[in-house]
Amino acid sequence: MQFNDQLDFVRQHIKKNKLRVFMTILAATMGTAFLIVLASVGFGIHDTMRKEILDNRVVNEIEVYSDQMDESIVEKLKKRDHVKAVVYRQSMNLDSKTGLDGFSGSQPLIITDFKEEEKVGFALKEGRLPKSSDEVVVGSHFAELLVKEGDNPEEPVTYKEKLIGKQFTYQMGYYEEKELFPEEMKFTIVGIAKEPAKDWLQDVNFYADATIMPSLNQIYQTHNEDADSQLFYGNVKVYADKLENVTSVSSKLKEEGFSVYSIADQLEQMDVFFLAFKAGLVFVGTIAILIASIGIFNTMTMAVTERTREIGVMKAIGASPKLIQRLFLMESAWIGILGTVIAVILSYGISFIANMVLPIIVSAALSEEDLSGMDITFSIIPWQLVLIASAISITVAMISGWRPARKATKIDVIQALRQEL
């Protein structure tokens, strides 16, 4: 019997029992769709969490901590293999005051090396990076802390004019003293930093190049009586040249006694957790397919019983047991394949609807007007999930039809021919 003849044989017998086969396919479809949609929730939550972590973060960034951190250590870090840049941002534990056109504030000063910042792409809203020690970049919310002097503090008037090109004064001093140091420094604003990605974060700092440090230290030492005290403290961020090298750079730093943290480590831990979580969802979904397989088993068993005489005739004219077994396995496989195809199409439709409707429902339940600022994905169906679900569904269908197919091969020819039609 040719392969096309075998397909015609299977097709004819499926047409004879349309309702029964339809219900069996429906069961297989529901089981497979349940697996895909259930697991897609895991993929959706995983994707949402990754986006939330990566939002406004650099994946090749490694935060390095050490009690002995200083410029010499930073220079050594710059010379390491696979290190693209080392950004050493420093601050001062002092009170401060800024003044601009009759407005004043207390914005913190951040000192950094803009040559290193440029390597990693210091994000600017407008303007440029400083080229001299008296030029600075201000944070996106810098002006909001500039309040008109002498106004009612309960209804402050903040600075609304353009900042680029403006010059402001800066003074520093001890928190415990009323008066700041009399020395006054002047800075020119040449750039404005890009706003943080998260709406609740505010950048009120202003950033000066490390070349200003000697001047600041001179002012501090003039008024400082403790010779051992340090003016500057800071944190170091090492940037690997590639994402693949983050783990190796981080591991070597740990071996040398540094305390390190990288977003790659957090992502790796999260990926392991969600791998187990998604595997659990696939396992639960597989149970639904196993339940559907009972229907396939019953359908194929009834098909063998109803075709006993036909099987006897096939054996009488020379059909081999392997051929008979193959015909019934093809029928069960056809049910599994068709059910899987319909389930995949149905699952993508459910996923699309869920991602449209669920945000609206959640927004209404939380009494929030808009969740557009929260990039939540409830369901994602990657091709890997489709392959896994399809493999499970078709395999279970084949296994369900194997027992009835084996039963068909053991039917006695004489007894089968004696059976009444």
Coordinates of N, CA and C in Angstrom, one line a residue, residues 97-107 142-150 157 159:
K97 N 25.8 75.6 48.8 CA 24.8 76.6 48.4 C 25.1 77.0 47.0
T98 N 24.1 77.1 46.1 CA 24.3 77.6 44.7 C 23.5 78.8 44.6
G99 N 24.0 79.7 43.7 CA 23.2 81.0 43.5 C 23.2 81.3 42.0
L100 N 22.0 81.7 41.5 CA 21.9 82.0 40.1 C 20.8 83.1 39.9
D101 N 21.2 84.3 39.5 CA 20.2 85.3 39.2 C 19.2 85.6 40.3
G102 N 19.6 85.6 41.5 CA 18.7 85.9 42.6 C 18.0 84.6 43.1
F103 N 18.3 83.5 42.6 CA 17.8 82.2 43.0 C 18.9 81.4 43.7
S104 N 18.5 80.6 44.7 CA 19.5 79.9 45.5 C 19.0 78.4 45.7
G105 N 20.0 77.5 45.9 CA 19.6 76.1 46.2 C 20.8 75.5 46.9
S106 N 20.6 74.2 47.1 CA 21.7 73.4 47.8 C 21.9 72.1 47.0
Q107 N 22.1 72.2 45.7 CA 22.3 71.0 44.9 C 23.7 70.4 45.2
F142 N 17.7 70.2 38.2 CA 18.6 71.1 38.9 C 17.8 72.4 39.2
A143 N 17.1 72.9 38.1 CA 16.4 74.2 38.3 C 15.3 74.2 39.3
E144 N 14.7 73.0 39.5 CA 13.6 72.9 40.5 C 14.0 73.1 41.9
L145 N 15.3 73.1 42.2 CA 15.8 73.3 43.6 C 16.3 74.8 43.7
L146 N 16.3 75.5 42.6 CA 16.7 76.9 42.7 C 15.4 77.8 43.0
V147 N 15.4 78.3 44.2 CA 14.2 79.0 44.7 C 14.6 80.5 44.9
K148 N 13.6 81.4 44.5 CA 13.9 82.8 44.6 C 14.0 83.2 46.0
E149 N 15.1 83.9 46.3 CA 15.5 84.3 47.6 C 14.5 85.4 48.2
G150 N 14.1 85.2 49.4 CA 13.2 86.2 50.1 C 11.7 85.9 49.9
V157 N 9.0 80.2 44.4 CA 9.1 80.4 43.0 C 10.4 79.8 42.5
Y159 N 13.3 78.5 39.5 CA 13.9 79.1 38.3 C 13.3 78.5 37.0

